[in-house]
Short mmCIF file of C-alpha atoms and ligand atoms in Angstrom, two decimals:
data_model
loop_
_atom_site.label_atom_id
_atom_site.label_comp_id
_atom_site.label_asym_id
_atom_site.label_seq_id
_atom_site.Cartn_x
_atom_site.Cartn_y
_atom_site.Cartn_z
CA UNK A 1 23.06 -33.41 -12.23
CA UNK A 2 21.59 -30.43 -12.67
CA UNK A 3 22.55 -26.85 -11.27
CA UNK A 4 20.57 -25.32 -7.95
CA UNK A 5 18.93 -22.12 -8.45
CA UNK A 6 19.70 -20.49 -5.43
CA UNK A 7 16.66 -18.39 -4.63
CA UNK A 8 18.43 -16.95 -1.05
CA UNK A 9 21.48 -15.32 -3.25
CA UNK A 10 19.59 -14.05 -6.38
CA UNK A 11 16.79 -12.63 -3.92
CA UNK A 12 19.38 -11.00 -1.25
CA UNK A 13 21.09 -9.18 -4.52
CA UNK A 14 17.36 -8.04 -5.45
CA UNK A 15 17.02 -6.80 -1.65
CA UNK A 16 20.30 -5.08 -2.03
CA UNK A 17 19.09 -3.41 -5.51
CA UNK A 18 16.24 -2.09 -3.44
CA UNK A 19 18.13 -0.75 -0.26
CA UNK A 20 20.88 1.04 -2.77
CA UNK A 21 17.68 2.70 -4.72
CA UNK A 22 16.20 3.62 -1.29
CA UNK A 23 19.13 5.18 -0.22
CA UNK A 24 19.64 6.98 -3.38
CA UNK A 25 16.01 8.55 -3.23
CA UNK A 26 17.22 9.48 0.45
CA UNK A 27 19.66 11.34 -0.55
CA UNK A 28 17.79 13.32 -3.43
CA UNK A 29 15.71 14.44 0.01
CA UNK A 30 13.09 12.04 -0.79
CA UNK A 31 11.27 10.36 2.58
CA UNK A 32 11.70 6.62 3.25
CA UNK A 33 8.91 4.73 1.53
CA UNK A 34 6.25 3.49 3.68
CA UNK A 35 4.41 -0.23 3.56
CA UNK A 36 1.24 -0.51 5.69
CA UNK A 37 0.42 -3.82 6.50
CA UNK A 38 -2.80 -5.04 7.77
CA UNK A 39 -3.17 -8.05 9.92
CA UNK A 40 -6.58 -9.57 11.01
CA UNK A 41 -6.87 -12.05 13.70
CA UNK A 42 -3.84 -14.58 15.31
CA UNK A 43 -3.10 -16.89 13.10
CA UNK A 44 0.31 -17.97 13.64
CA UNK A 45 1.62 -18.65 10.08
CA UNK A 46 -0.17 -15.05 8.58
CA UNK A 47 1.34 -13.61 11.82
CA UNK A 48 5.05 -14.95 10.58
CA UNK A 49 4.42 -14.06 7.19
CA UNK A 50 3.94 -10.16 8.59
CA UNK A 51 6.76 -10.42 10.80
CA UNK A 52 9.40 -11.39 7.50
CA UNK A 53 7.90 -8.56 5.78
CA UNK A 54 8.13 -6.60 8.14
CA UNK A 55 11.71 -7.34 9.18
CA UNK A 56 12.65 -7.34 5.46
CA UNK A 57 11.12 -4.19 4.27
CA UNK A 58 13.29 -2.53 7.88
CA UNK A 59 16.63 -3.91 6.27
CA UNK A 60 15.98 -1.85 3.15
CA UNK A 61 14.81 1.45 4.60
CA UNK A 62 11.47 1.00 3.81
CA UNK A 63 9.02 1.71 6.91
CA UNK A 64 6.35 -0.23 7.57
CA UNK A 65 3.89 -0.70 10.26
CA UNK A 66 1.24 -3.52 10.93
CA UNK A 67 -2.11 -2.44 12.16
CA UNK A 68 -3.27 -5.62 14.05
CA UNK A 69 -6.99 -6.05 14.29
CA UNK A 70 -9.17 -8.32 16.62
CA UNK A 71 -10.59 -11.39 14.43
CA UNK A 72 -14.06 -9.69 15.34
CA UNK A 73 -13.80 -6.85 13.05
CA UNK A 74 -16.65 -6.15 11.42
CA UNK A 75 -16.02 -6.11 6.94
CA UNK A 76 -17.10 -2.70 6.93
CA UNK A 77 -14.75 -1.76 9.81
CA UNK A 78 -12.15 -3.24 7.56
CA UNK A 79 -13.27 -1.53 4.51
CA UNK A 80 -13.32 1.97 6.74
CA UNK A 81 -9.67 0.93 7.35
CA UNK A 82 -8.47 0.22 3.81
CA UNK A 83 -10.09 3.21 2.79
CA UNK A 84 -8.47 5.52 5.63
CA UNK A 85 -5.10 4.27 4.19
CA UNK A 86 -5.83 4.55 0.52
CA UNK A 87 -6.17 8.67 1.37
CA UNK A 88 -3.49 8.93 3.60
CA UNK A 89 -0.64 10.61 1.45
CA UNK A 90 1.92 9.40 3.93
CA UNK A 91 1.04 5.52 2.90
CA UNK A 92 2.68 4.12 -0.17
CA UNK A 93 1.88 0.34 -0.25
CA UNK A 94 -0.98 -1.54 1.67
CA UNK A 95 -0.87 -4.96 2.11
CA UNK A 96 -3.90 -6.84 4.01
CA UNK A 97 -2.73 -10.31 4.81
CA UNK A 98 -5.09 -13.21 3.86
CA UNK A 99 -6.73 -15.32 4.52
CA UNK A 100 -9.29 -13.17 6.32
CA UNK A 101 -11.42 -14.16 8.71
CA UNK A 102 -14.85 -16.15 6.98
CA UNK A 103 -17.57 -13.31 7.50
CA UNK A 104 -14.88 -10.49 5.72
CA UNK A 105 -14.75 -11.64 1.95
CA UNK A 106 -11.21 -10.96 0.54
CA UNK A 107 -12.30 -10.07 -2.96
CA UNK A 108 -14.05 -7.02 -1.15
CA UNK A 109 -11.19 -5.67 0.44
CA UNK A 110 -8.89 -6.28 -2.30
CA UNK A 111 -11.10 -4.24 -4.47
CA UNK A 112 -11.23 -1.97 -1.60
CA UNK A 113 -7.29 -1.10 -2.15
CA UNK A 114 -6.33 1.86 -4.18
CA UNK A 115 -4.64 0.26 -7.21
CA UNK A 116 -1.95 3.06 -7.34
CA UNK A 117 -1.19 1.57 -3.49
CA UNK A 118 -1.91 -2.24 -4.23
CA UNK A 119 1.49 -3.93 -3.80
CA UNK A 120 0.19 -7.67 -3.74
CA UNK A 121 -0.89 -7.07 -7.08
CA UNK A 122 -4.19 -8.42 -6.37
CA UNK A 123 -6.43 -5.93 -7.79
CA UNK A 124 -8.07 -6.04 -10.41
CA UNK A 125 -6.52 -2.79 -12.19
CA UNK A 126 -3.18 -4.29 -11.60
CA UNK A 127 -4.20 -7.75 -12.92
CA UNK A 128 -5.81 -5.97 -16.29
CA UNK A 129 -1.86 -4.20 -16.01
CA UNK A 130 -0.24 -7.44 -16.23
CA UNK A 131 -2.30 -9.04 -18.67
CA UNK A 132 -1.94 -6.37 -21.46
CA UNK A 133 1.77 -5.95 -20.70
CA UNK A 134 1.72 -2.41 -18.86
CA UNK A 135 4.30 -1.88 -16.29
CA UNK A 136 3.19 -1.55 -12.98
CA UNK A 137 3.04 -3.81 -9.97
CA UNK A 138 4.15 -7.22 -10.41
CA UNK A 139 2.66 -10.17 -8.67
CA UNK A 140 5.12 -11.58 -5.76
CA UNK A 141 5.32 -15.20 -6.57
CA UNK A 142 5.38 -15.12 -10.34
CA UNK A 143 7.63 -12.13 -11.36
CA UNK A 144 10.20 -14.20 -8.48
CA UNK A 145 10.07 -16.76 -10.84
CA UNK A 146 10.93 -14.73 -13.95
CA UNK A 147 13.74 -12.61 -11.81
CA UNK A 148 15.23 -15.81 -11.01
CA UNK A 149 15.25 -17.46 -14.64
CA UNK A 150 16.49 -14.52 -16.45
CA UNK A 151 19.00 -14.15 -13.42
CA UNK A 152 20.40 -17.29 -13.69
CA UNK A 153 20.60 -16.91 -17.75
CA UNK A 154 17.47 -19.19 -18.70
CA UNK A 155 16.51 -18.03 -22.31
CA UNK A 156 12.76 -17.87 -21.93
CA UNK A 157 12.32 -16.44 -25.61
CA UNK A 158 10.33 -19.30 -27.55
CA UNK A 159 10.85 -21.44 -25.01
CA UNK A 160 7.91 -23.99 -24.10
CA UNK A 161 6.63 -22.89 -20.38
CA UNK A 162 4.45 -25.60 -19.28
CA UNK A 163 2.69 -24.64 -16.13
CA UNK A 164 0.96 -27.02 -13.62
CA UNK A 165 -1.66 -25.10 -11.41
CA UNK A 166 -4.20 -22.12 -12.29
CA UNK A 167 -4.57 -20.14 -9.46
CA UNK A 168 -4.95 -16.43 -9.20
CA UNK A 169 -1.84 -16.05 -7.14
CA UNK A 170 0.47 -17.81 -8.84
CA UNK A 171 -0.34 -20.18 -12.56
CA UNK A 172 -2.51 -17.82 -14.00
CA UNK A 173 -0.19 -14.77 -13.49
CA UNK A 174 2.72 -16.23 -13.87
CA UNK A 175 1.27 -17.62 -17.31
CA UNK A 176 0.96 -14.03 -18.40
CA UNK A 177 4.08 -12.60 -17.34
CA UNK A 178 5.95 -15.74 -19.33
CA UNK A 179 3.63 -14.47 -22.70
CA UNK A 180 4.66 -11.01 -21.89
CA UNK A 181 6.71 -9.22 -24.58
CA UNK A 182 10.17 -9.35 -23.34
CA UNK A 183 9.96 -12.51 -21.84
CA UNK A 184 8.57 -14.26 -24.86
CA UNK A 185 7.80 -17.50 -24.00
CA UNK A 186 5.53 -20.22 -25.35
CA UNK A 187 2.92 -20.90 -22.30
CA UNK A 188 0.81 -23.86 -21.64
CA UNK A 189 -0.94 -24.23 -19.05
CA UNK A 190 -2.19 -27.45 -16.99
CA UNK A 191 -4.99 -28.48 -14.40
CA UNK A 192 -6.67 -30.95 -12.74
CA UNK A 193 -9.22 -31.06 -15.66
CA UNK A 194 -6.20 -31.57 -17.95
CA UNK A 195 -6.05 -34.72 -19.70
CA UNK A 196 -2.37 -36.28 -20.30
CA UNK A 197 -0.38 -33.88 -18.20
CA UNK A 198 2.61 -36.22 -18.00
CA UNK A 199 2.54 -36.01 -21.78
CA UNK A 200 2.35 -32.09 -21.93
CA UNK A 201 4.82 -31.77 -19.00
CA UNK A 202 7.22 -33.75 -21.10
CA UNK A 203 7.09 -30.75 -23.61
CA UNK A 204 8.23 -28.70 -21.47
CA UNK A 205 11.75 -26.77 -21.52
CA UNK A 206 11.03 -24.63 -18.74
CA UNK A 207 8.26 -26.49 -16.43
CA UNK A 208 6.74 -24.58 -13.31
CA UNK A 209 4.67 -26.83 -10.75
CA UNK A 210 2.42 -24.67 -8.67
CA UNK A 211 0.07 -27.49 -7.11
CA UNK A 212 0.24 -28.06 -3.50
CA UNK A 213 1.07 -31.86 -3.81
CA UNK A 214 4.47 -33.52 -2.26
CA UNK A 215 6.23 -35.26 -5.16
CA UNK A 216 3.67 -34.63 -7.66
CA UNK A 217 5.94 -33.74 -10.73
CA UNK A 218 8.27 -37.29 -11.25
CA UNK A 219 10.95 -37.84 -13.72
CA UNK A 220 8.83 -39.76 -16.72
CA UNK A 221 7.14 -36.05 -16.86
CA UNK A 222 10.47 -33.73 -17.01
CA UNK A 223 12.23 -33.86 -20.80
CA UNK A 224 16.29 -34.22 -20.19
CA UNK A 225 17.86 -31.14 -19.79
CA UNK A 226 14.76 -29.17 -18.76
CA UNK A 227 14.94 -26.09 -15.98
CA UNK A 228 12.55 -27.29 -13.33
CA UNK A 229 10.64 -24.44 -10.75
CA UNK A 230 8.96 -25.62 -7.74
CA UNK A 231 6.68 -23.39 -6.20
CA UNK A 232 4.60 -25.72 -4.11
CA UNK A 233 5.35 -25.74 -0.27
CA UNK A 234 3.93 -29.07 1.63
CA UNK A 235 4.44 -30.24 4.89
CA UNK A 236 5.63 -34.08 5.11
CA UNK A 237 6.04 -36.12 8.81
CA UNK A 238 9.11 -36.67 9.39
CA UNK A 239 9.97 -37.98 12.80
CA UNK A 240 13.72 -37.10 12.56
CA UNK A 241 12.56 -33.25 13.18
CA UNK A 242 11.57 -31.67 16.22
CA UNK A 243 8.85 -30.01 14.42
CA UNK A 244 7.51 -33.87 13.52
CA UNK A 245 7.74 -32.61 10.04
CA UNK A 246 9.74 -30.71 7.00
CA UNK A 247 8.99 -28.74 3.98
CA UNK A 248 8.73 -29.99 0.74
CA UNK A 249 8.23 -28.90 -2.76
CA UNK A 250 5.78 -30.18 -5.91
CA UNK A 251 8.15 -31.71 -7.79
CA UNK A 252 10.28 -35.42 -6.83
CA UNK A 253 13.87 -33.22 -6.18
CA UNK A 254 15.89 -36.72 -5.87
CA UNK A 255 14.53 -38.04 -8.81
CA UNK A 256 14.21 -35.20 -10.98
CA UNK A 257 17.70 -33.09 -9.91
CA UNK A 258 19.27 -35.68 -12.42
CA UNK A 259 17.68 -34.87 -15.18
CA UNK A 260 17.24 -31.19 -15.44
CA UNK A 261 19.48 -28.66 -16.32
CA UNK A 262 18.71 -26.42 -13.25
CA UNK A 263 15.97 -26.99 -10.83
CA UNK A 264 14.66 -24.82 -7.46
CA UNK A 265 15.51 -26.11 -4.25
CA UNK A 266 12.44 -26.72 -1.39
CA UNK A 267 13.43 -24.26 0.98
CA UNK A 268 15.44 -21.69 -0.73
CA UNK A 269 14.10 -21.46 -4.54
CA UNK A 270 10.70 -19.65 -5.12
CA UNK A 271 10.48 -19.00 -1.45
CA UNK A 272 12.70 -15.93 -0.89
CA UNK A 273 11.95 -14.33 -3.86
CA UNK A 274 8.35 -13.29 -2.48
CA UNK A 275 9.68 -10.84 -0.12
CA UNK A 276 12.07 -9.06 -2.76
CA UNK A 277 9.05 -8.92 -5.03
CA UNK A 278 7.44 -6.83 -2.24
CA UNK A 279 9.83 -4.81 -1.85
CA UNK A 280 10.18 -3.93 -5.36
CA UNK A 281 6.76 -2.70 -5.48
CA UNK A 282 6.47 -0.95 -2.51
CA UNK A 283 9.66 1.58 -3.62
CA UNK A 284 7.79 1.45 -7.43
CA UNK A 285 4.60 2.75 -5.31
CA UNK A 286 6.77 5.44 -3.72
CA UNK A 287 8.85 6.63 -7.06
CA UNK A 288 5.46 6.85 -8.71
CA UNK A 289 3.17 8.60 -5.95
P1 LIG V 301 -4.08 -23.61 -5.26
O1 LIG V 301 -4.53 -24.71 -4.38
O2 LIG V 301 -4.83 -22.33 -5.31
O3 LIG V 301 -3.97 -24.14 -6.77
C1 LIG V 301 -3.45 -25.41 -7.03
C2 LIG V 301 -3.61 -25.68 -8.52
O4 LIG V 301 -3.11 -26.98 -8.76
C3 LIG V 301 -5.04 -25.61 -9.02
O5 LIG V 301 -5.09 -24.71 -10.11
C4 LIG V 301 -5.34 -27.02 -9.48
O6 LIG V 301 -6.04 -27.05 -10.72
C5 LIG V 301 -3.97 -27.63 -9.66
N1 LIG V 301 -4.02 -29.04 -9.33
C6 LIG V 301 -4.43 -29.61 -8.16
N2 LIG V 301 -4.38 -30.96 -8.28
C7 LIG V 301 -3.94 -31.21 -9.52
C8 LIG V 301 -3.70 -32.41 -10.24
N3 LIG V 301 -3.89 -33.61 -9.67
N4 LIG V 301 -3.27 -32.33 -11.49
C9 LIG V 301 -3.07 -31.12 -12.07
N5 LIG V 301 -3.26 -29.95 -11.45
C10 LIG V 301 -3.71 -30.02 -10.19
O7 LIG V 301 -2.57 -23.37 -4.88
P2 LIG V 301 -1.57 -22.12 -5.05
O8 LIG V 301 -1.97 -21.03 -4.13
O9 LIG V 301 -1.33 -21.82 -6.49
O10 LIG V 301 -0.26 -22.79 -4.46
C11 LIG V 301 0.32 -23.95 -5.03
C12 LIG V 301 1.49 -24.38 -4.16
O11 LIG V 301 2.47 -23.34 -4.18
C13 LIG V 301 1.15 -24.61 -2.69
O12 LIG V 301 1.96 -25.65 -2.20
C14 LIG V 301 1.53 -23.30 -2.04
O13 LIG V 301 1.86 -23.47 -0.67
C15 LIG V 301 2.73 -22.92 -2.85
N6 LIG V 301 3.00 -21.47 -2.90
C16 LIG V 301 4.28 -21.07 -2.68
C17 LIG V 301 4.62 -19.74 -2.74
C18 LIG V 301 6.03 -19.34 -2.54
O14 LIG V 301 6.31 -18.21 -2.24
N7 LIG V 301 6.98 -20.24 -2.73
C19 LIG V 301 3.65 -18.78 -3.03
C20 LIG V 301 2.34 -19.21 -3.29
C21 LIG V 301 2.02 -20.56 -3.22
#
């Protein structure tokens, strides 16, 4: 059976890394680093997503604020707000919560962001950072991933990453972090296009489903002894739950626990580690502004 990655203890010790460096840069007479988060419209699960990054960035020492705007802003009202921030000296890290509304278009106001303020690591400056190795901001979701394999003592060097899912928040970055010097690792990644992914997943000694499909990943496509990530998040009825339903992952956990050597939990793997990546980036945009 293999061992759980617990992604609520390694990311708490990452949020407690964060608060200690905080502190110390307090005490040098530096201010608190400050997170300005921007929040379009009332979408409930955006709105909750602000809230935990808000209440997480507060239990560091890192201020933050959300500027909540009506879903009837205009783009260029937007873009007059992302710009107000970028020159306000007082502002470390902006974050603008997406999905936006459909008459903004995100790729605008991402662009909009200052790169040295960009702590979602969406910009295109910080992507071209990450692809050629530079340090700098690291995306949320994938550099979790890579804190919590080298934290729990996964040897990534030559290893065979086999990654299911391309997209620009998580496969594609996290396929370049894994290639990254340091890290070392042999990356393949897979699609919907891809032809035999059972076969290629089989390959795999460290495989990473990023998908958006219950149960996708089943045990005829994880090799024995393999470290298994599940990023996906996917609601499932359940009529046991108040809710009417509960949270699963990408990958078969029953099935596949088994057979790997360690494997993420759905909640409480990739999850947590989101936040602390924030976090990280948001004191790396106030030690470097
Ligand atoms: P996305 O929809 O942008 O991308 C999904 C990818 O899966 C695509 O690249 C697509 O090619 C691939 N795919 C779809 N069907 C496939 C198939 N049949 N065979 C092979 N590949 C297939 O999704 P995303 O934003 O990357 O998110 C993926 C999952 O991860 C979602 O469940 C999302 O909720 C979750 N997620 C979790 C976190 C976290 O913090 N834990 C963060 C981001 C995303």
């Amino acid at each position: 059976m293999a061992h759980i990655i617990d992604g609520k203890a390694i990311s708490a010790r990452i949020r407690e890394e964060v608060k200690q460096a905080v502190a110390d840069r307090s005490a040098a007479g530096h201010r608190a680093p400050y997170l300005a988060v921007v929040l379009v419209g009332d979408d409930p699960a955006s709105a909750s997503y602000v809230r935990g990054k808000a209440k997480a960035s507060a239990e560091v020492g890192i201020e933050s604020d959300t500027l909540t705007y009506d879903v009837s802003i205009s783009e260029e009202e937007l873009l007059d707000v992302v710009h107000r921030l970028n020159s306000d000296d007082s502002v470390d890290g902006i974050l603008v919560q997406l999905p936006l509304p459909d008459h903004i278009d995100d790729r605008k106001v991402i662009d909009a962001i200052s790169p040295a303020k960009d702590v979602d690591c969406f910009h295109p400056a910080s992507v071209g950072n990450l692809v050629i190795g530079l340090d700098g901001f690291k995306p949320a979701t994938p550099a979790g991933i890579v804190e919590l394999l080298q934290r729990s003592g996964v040897q990534t060097s030559g290893a065979h990453c086999v990654i299911i899912g391309r997209s620009n928040i998580v496969g594609k970055p996290l396929a370049n972090l894994m290639l990254n010097k340091g890290v070392d690792a042999t990356v393949t990644v897979c699609h919907s296009r891809t032809k035999d992914l059972p076969a290629i997943a089989r390959q795999a000694d460290i495989l990473v489903a990023a998908i958006g499909r219950a149960n996708f990943v089943t045990a005829d496509m994880v090799k024995p002894g393999a470290v298994v990530i599940d990023v996906g998040i996917n609601r499932v009825e359940d009529a046991t739950r108040e809710r009417g339903y509960r949270l699963v992952g990408d990958v078969d956990f029953e099935a596949v626990a088994p057979i790997a050597s360690l494997i993420t939990p759905v909640p409480g793997g990739v999850g947590p580690m989101t936040i602390a990546v924030l976090l990280q980036n948001t004191l790396l945009a106030a030690s470097t502004s």
